[in-house]
CSV table of C-alpha atoms in Angstrom, one decimal:
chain,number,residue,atom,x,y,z
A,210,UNK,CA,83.5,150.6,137.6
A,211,UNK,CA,82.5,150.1,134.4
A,212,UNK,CA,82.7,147.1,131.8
A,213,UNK,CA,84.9,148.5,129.5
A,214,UNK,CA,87.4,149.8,132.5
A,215,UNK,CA,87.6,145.9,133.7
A,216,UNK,CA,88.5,145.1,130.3
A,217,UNK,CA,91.0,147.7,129.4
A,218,UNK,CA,94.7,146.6,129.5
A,219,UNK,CA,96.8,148.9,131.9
A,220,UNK,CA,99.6,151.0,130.7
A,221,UNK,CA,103.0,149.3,131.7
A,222,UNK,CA,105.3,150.9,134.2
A,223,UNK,CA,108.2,152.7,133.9
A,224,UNK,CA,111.0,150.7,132.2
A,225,UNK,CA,113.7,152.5,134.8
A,226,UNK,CA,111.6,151.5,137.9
A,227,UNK,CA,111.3,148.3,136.6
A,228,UNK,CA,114.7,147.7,135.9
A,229,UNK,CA,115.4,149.1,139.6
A,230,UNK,CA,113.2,146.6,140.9
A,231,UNK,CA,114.6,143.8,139.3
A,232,UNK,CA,118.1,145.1,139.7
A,233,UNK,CA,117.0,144.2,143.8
A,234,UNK,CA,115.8,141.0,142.9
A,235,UNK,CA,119.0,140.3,141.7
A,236,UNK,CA,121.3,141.7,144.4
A,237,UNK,CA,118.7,140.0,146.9
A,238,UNK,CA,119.9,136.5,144.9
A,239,UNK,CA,123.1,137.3,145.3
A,240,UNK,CA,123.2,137.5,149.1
A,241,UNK,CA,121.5,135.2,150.2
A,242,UNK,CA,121.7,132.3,147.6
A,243,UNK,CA,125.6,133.2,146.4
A,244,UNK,CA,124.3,132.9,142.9
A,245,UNK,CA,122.2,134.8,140.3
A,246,UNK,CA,118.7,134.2,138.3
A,247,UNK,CA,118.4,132.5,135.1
A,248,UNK,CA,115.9,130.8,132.7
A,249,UNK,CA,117.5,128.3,129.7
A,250,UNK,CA,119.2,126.0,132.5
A,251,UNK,CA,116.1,125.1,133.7
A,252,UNK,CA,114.5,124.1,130.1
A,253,UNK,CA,117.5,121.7,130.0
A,254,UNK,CA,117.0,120.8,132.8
A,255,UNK,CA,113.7,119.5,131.7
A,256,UNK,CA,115.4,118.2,128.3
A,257,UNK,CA,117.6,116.3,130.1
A,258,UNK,CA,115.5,114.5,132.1
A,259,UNK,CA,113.1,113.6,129.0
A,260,UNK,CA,116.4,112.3,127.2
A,261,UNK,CA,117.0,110.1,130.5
A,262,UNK,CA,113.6,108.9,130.5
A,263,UNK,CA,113.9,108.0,127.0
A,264,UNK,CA,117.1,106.0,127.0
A,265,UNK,CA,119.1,106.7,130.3
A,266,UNK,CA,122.1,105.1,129.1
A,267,UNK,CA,122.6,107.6,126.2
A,268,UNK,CA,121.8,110.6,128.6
A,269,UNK,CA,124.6,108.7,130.9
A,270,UNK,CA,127.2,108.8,127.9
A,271,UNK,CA,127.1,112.6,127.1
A,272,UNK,CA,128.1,114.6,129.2
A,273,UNK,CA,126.1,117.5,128.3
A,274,UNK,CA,122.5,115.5,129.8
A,275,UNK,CA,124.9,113.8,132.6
A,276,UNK,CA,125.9,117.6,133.9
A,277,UNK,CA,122.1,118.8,134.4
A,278,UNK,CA,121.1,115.2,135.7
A,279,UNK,CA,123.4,114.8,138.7
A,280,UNK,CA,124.6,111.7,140.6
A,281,UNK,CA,121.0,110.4,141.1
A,282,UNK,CA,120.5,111.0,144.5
A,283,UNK,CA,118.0,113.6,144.1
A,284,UNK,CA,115.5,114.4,141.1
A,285,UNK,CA,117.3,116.5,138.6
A,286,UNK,CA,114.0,118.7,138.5
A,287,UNK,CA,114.6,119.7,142.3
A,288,UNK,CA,116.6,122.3,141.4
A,289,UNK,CA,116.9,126.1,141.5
A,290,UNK,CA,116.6,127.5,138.6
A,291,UNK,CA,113.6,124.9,137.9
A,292,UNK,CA,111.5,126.4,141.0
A,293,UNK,CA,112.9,129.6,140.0
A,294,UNK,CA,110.9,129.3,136.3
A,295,UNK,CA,107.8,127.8,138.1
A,296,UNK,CA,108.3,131.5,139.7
A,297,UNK,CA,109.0,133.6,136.2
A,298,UNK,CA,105.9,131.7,135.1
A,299,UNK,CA,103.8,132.4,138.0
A,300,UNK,CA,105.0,135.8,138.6
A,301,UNK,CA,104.4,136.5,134.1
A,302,UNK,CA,100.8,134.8,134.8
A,303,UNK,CA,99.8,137.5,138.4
A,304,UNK,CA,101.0,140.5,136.9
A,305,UNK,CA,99.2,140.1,133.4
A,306,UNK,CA,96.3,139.0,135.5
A,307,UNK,CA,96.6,142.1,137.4
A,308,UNK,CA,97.2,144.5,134.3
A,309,UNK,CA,94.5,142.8,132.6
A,310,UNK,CA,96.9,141.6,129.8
A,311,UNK,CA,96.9,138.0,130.1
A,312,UNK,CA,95.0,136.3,127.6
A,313,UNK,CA,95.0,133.9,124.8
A,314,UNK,CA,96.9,136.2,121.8
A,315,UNK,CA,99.3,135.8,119.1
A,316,UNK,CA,101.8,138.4,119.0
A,317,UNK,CA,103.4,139.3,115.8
A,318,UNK,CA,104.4,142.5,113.2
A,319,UNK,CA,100.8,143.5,110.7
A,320,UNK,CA,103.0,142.1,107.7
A,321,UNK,CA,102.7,138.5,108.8
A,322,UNK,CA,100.2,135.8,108.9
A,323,UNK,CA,99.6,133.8,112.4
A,324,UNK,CA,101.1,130.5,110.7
A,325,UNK,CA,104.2,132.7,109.6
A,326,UNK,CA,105.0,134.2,112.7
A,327,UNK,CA,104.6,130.7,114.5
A,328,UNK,CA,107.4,129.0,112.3
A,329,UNK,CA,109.3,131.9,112.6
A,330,UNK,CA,109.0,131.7,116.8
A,331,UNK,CA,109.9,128.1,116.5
A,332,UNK,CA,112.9,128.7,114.1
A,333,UNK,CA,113.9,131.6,116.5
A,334,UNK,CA,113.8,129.0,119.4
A,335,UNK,CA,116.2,126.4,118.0
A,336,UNK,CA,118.4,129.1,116.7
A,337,UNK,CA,118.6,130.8,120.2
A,338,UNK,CA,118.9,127.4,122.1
A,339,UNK,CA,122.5,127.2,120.5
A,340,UNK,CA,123.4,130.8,121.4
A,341,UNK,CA,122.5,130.4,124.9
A,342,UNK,CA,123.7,127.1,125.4
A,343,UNK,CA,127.5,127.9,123.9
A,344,UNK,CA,127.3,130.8,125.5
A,345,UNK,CA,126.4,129.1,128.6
A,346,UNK,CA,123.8,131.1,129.7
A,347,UNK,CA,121.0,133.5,128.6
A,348,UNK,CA,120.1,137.3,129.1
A,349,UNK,CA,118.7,136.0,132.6
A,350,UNK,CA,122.3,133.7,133.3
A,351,UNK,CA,124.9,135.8,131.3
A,352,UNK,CA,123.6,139.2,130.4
A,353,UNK,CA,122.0,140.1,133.8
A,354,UNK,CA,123.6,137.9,136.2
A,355,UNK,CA,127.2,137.9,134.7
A,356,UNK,CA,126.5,141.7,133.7
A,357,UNK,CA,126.1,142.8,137.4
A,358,UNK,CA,129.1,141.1,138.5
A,359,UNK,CA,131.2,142.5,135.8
A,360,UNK,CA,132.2,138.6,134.5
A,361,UNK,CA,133.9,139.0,131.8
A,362,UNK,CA,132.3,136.3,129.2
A,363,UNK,CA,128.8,137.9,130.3
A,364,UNK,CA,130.2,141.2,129.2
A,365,UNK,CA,131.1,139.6,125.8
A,366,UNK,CA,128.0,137.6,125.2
A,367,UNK,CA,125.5,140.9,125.9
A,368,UNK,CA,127.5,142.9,123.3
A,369,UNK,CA,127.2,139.8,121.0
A,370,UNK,CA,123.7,139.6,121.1
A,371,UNK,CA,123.0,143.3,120.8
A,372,UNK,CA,125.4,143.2,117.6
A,373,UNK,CA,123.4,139.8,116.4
A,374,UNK,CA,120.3,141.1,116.8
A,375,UNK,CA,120.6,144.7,115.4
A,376,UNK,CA,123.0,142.8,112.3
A,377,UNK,CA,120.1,141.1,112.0
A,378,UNK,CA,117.2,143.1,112.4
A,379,UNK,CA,117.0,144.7,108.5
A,380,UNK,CA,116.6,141.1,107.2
A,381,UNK,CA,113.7,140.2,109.3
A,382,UNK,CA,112.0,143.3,109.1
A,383,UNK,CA,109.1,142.8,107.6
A,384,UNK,CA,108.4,140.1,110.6
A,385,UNK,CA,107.6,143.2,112.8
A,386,UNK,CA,106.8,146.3,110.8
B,1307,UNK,CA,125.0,138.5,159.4
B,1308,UNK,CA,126.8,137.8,156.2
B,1309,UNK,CA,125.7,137.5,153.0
B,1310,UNK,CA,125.5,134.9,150.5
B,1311,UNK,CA,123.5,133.0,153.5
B,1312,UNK,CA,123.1,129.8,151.7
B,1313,UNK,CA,126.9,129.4,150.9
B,1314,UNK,CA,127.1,130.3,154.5
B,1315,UNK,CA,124.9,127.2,155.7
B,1316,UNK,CA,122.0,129.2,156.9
B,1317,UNK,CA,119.3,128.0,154.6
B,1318,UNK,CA,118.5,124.8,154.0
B,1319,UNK,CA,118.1,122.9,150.2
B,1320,UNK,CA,114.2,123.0,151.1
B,1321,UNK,CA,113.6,126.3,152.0
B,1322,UNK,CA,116.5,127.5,149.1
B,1323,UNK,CA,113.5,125.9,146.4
B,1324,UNK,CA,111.2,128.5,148.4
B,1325,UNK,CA,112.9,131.1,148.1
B,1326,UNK,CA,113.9,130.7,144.0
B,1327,UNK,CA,110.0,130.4,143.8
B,1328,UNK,CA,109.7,133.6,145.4
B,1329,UNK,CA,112.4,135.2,143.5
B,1330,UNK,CA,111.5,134.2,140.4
B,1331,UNK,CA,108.0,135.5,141.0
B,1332,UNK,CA,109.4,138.7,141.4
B,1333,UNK,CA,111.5,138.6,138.6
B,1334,UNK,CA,108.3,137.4,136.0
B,1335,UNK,CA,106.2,140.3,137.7
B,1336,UNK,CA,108.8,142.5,137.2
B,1337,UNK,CA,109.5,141.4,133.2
B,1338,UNK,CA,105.9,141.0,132.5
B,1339,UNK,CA,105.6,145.1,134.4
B,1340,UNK,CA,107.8,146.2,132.1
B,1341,UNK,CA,106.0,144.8,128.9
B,1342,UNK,CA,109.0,142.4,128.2
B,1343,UNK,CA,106.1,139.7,128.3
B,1344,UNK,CA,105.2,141.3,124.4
B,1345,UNK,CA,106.8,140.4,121.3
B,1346,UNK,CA,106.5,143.1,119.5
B,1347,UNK,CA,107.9,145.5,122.0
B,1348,UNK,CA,110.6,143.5,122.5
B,1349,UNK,CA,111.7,143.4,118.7
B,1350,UNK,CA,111.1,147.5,118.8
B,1351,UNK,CA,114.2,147.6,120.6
B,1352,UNK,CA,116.4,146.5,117.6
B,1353,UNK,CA,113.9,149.3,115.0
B,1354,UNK,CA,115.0,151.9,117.5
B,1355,UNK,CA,111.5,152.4,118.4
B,1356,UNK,CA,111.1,151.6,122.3
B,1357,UNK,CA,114.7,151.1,124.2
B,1358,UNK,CA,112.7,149.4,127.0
B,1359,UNK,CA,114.6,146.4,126.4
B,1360,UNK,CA,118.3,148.5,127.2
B,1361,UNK,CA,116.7,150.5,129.7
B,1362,UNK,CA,115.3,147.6,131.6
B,1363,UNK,CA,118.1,145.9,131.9
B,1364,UNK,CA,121.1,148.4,132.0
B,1365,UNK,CA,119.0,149.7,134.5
B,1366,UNK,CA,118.9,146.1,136.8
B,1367,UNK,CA,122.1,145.6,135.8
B,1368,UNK,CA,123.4,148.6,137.7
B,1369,UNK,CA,121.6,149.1,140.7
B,1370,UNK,CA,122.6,144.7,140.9
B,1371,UNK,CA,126.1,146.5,140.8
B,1372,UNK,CA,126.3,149.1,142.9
B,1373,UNK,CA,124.9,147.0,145.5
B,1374,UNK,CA,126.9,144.0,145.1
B,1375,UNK,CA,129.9,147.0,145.1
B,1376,UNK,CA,128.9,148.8,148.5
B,1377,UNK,CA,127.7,145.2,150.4
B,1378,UNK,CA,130.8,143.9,149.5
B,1379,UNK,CA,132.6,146.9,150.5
B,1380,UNK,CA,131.3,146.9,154.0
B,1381,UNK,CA,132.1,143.0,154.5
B,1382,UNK,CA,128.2,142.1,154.2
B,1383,UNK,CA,128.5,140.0,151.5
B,1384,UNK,CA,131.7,137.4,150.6
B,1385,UNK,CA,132.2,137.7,146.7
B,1386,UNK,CA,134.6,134.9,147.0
B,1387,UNK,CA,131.8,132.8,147.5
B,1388,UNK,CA,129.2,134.3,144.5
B,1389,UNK,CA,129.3,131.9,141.7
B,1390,UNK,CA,130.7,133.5,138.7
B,1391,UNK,CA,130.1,131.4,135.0
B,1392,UNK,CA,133.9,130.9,133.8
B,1393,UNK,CA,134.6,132.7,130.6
B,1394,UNK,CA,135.6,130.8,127.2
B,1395,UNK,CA,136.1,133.8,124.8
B,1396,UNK,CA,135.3,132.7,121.4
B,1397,UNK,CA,131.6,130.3,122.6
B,1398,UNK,CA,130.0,132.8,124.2
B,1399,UNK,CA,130.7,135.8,121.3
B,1400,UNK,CA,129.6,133.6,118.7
B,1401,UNK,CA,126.8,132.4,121.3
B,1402,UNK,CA,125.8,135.9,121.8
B,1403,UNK,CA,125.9,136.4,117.8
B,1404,UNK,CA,123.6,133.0,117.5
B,1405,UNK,CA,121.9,134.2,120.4
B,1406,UNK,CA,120.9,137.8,119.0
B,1407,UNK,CA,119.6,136.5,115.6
B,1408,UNK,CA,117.1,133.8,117.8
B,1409,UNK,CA,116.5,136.4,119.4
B,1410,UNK,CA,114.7,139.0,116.6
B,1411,UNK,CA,113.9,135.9,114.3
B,1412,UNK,CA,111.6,134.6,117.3
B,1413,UNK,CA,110.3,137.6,119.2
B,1414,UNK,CA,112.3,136.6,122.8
B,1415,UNK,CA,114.7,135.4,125.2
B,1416,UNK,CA,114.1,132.4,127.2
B,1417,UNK,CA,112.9,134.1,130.6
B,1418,UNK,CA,110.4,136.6,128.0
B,1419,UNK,CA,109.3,133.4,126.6
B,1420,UNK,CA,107.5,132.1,129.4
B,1421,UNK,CA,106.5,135.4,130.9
B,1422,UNK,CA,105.0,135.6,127.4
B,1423,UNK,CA,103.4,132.0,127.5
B,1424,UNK,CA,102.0,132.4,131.3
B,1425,UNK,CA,100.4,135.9,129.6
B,1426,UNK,CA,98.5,133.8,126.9
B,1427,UNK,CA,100.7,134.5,123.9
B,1428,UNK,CA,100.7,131.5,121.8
B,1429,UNK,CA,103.0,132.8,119.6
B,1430,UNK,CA,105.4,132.6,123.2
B,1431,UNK,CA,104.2,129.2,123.7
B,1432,UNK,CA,105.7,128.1,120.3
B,1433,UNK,CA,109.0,129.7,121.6
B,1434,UNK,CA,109.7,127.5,124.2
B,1435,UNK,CA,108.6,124.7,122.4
B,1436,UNK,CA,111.5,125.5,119.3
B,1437,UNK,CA,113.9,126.7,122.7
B,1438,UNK,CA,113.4,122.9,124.5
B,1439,UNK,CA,113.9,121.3,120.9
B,1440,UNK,CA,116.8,123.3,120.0
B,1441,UNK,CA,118.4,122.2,123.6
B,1442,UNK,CA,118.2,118.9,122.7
B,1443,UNK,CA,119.7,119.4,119.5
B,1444,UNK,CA,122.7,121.0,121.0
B,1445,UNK,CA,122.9,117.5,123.1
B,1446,UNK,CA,122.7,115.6,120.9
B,1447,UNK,CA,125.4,117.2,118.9
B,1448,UNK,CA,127.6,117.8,122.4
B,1449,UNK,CA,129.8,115.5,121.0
B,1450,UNK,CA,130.8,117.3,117.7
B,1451,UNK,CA,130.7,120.9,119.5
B,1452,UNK,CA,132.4,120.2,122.6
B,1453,UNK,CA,136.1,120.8,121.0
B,1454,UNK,CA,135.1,124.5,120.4
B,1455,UNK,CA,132.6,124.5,123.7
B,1456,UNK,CA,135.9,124.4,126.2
B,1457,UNK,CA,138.0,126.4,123.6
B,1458,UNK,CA,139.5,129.8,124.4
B,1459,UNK,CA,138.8,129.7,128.3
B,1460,UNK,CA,140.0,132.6,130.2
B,1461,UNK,CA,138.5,131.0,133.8
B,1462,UNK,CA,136.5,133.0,136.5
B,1463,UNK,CA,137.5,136.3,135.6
B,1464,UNK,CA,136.0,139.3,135.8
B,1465,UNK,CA,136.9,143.2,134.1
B,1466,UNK,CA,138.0,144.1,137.4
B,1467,UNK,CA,140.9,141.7,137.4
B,1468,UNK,CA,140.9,141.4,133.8
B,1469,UNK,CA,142.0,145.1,133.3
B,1470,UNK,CA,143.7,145.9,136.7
B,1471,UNK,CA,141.3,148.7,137.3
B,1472,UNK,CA,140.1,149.3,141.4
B,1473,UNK,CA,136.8,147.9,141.4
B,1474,UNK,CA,134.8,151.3,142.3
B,1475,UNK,CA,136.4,152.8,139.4
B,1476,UNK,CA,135.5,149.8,136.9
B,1477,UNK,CA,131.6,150.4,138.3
B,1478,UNK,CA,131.4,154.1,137.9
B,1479,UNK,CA,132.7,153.5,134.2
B,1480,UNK,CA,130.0,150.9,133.3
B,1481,UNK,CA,127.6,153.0,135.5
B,1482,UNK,CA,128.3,155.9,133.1
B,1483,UNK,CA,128.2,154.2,130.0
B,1484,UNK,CA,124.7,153.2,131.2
B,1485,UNK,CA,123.8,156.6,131.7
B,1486,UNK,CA,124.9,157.4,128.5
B,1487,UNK,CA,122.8,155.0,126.8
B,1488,UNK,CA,120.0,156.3,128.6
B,1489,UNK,CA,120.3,159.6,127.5
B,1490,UNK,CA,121.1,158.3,124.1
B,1491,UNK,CA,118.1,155.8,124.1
B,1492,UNK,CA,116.1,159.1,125.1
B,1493,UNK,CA,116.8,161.1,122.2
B,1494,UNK,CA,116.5,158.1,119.8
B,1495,UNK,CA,113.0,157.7,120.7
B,1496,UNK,CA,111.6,160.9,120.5
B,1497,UNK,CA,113.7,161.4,116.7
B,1498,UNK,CA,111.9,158.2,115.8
B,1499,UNK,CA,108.4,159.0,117.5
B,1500,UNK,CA,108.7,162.5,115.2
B,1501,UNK,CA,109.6,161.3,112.2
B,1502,UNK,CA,106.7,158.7,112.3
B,1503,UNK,CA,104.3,161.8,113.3
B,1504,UNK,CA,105.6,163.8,109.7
């Protein structure tokens, strides 16, 4: 093997055999958890317990924080979806590992500086947060999840968020090309 | 042996954290597979440039179907007990509105986020930094948005019962729209592929 083959990222597979493979992750959840996958729960998870920490009396009184933290019995970060993320990350981390794709990068449209794209990614983020948390749930919660079991709210939020993104995509172009 | 095994008491809370590891392992090497880990690919999928985004997903989406569909057919696995989010009409289409500009303003969803940020993309990292702060800024204006939070709710409901339809019908519909949109996605590609050749 030579250098340059170590070093050489991978072509990515097939976007229908991936999608097969995930669509078996998520029947696999289904039966034997009775639920489905999902991502932004567990970052609030992880807000809320930061807003308890901070002033647990305020994270008591709204019932937003109060729904992720529980009764107390247990730690609000042994949950699920929280081990389920340590998993996403984990999973992310093996298989750019494997592909020879992970590394430290920024990724971003020729058009924009680093410092652009990274306020733009953090904008993007807050905006987002509110989407998915009205919504209440993400493309992993609502889209996938909800999507597979023909739910009707899921159904409305993924057609939603195609509309909001392609509405949107003309404005933002010269972010990515 | 009947499915969903935890609602049926057959897994404890301890090994139930195992197993979400292990499932969302999976589900990150499957994203990060994909390229769904990338920024940039993502956003191609609102130029018109790379549908892996649709494929992906419509893709998992169905096969997720078709299996929940036959399982539950054959009395392997209890629907009744598969926990489905309740619907509230008007939050989650403007969510998904909100949601969808985040989502090309930033680069990705939550779950590419930190496939992206476990891949090195600091640009991912950021993400998730702006997705955490945004959470609590939802929180911490609960209060104010909670009115139209629980507005419109239509309950646990899904377009099976919502349009009357028998359930194998309702999945050979979506399952054929999918297919459509493959096809569709397809021809999209190449037309865009050539005219960035002329």
């Amino acid at each position: 093997m030579t250098k340059g083959s170590l070093k050489q990222p991978q072509p990515y597979w097939n976007p229908y055999l991936c999608g097969i493979g995930l669509g078996l992750v998520l029947l696999t959840t289904f039966v034997v958890m009775g639920r489905g996958i999902g991502a932004s729960g567990a970052m609030t998870s992880v807000v809320s317990v930061g807003v308890n920490a901070v002033s647990e009396t305020h994270a008591s009184a709204n019932a937003f924080y109060a729904g992720y933290l529980g009764d107390g019995t247990v730690s609000p970060l042994k949950d699920w979806l929280v081990f389920e993320v340590l998993g996403v990350l984990i999973g992310g981390f093996l298989s750019g590992i494997f592909a020879h794709r992970t590394k430290l990068k920024v990724e971003k449209g020729k058009s924009i500086s680093r410092n652009g794209r990274f306020l733009f990614s953090f904008v993007g983020g807050i905006i987002m947060a509110f989407g998915t948390k009205l919504a209440r749930g993400c493309t992993s919660g609502q889209a996938l999840t909800g999507g597979a079991l023909m739910n009707v709210g899921s159904w409305l939020f993924m057609i939603s968020l195609f509309a909001g993104a392609y509405g949107m995509a003309w404005f933002v172009r010269r972010l990515w090309i | 042996m009947n499915g969903p095994f935890y609602e049926n008491g057959w897994i404890g809370e301890e090994a139930s954290l195992l197993i979400a590891l292990i499932i969302g392992l999976a589900f990150g090497f499957f994203l990060e597979r994909a390229g769904l880990g990338s920024a940039r690919k993502l956003a191609a999928q609102f130029y018109g440039r790379d549908l892996t985004v649709f494929k992906m997903m419509f893709t998992a989406i169905i096969t997720a179907m078709i299996g929940v569909y036959w399982l539950s057919w054959f009395g392997l696995l209890n629907l009744e007990l598969v926990y489905l989010t309740p619907t509230y009409v008007m939050p989650q289409i403007i969510g998904g509105l909100v949601f969808g500009i985040g989502f090309i303003v930033g680069g990705y969803c939550p779950g590419t986020s930190c496939v992206a940020s476990a891949t090195g993309s600091i640009d991912g990292i950021v993400n998730v930094i702006g997705l955490l702060l945004g959470i609590l800024l939802f929180g911490e204006l609960y209060p104010y948005l909670e009115t139209f939070y629980n507005s419109t709710p239509l309950g646990q409901t899904t377009m099976v019962e919502y349009f009357d339809l028998p359930a194998g019908l309702m999945v050979f519909i979506l399952v054929m729209v999918a297919l459509g949109g493959f096809w569709l996605s397809e021809k999209l590609e190449a037309l865009n592929a050539s005219n960035e050749g002329e």
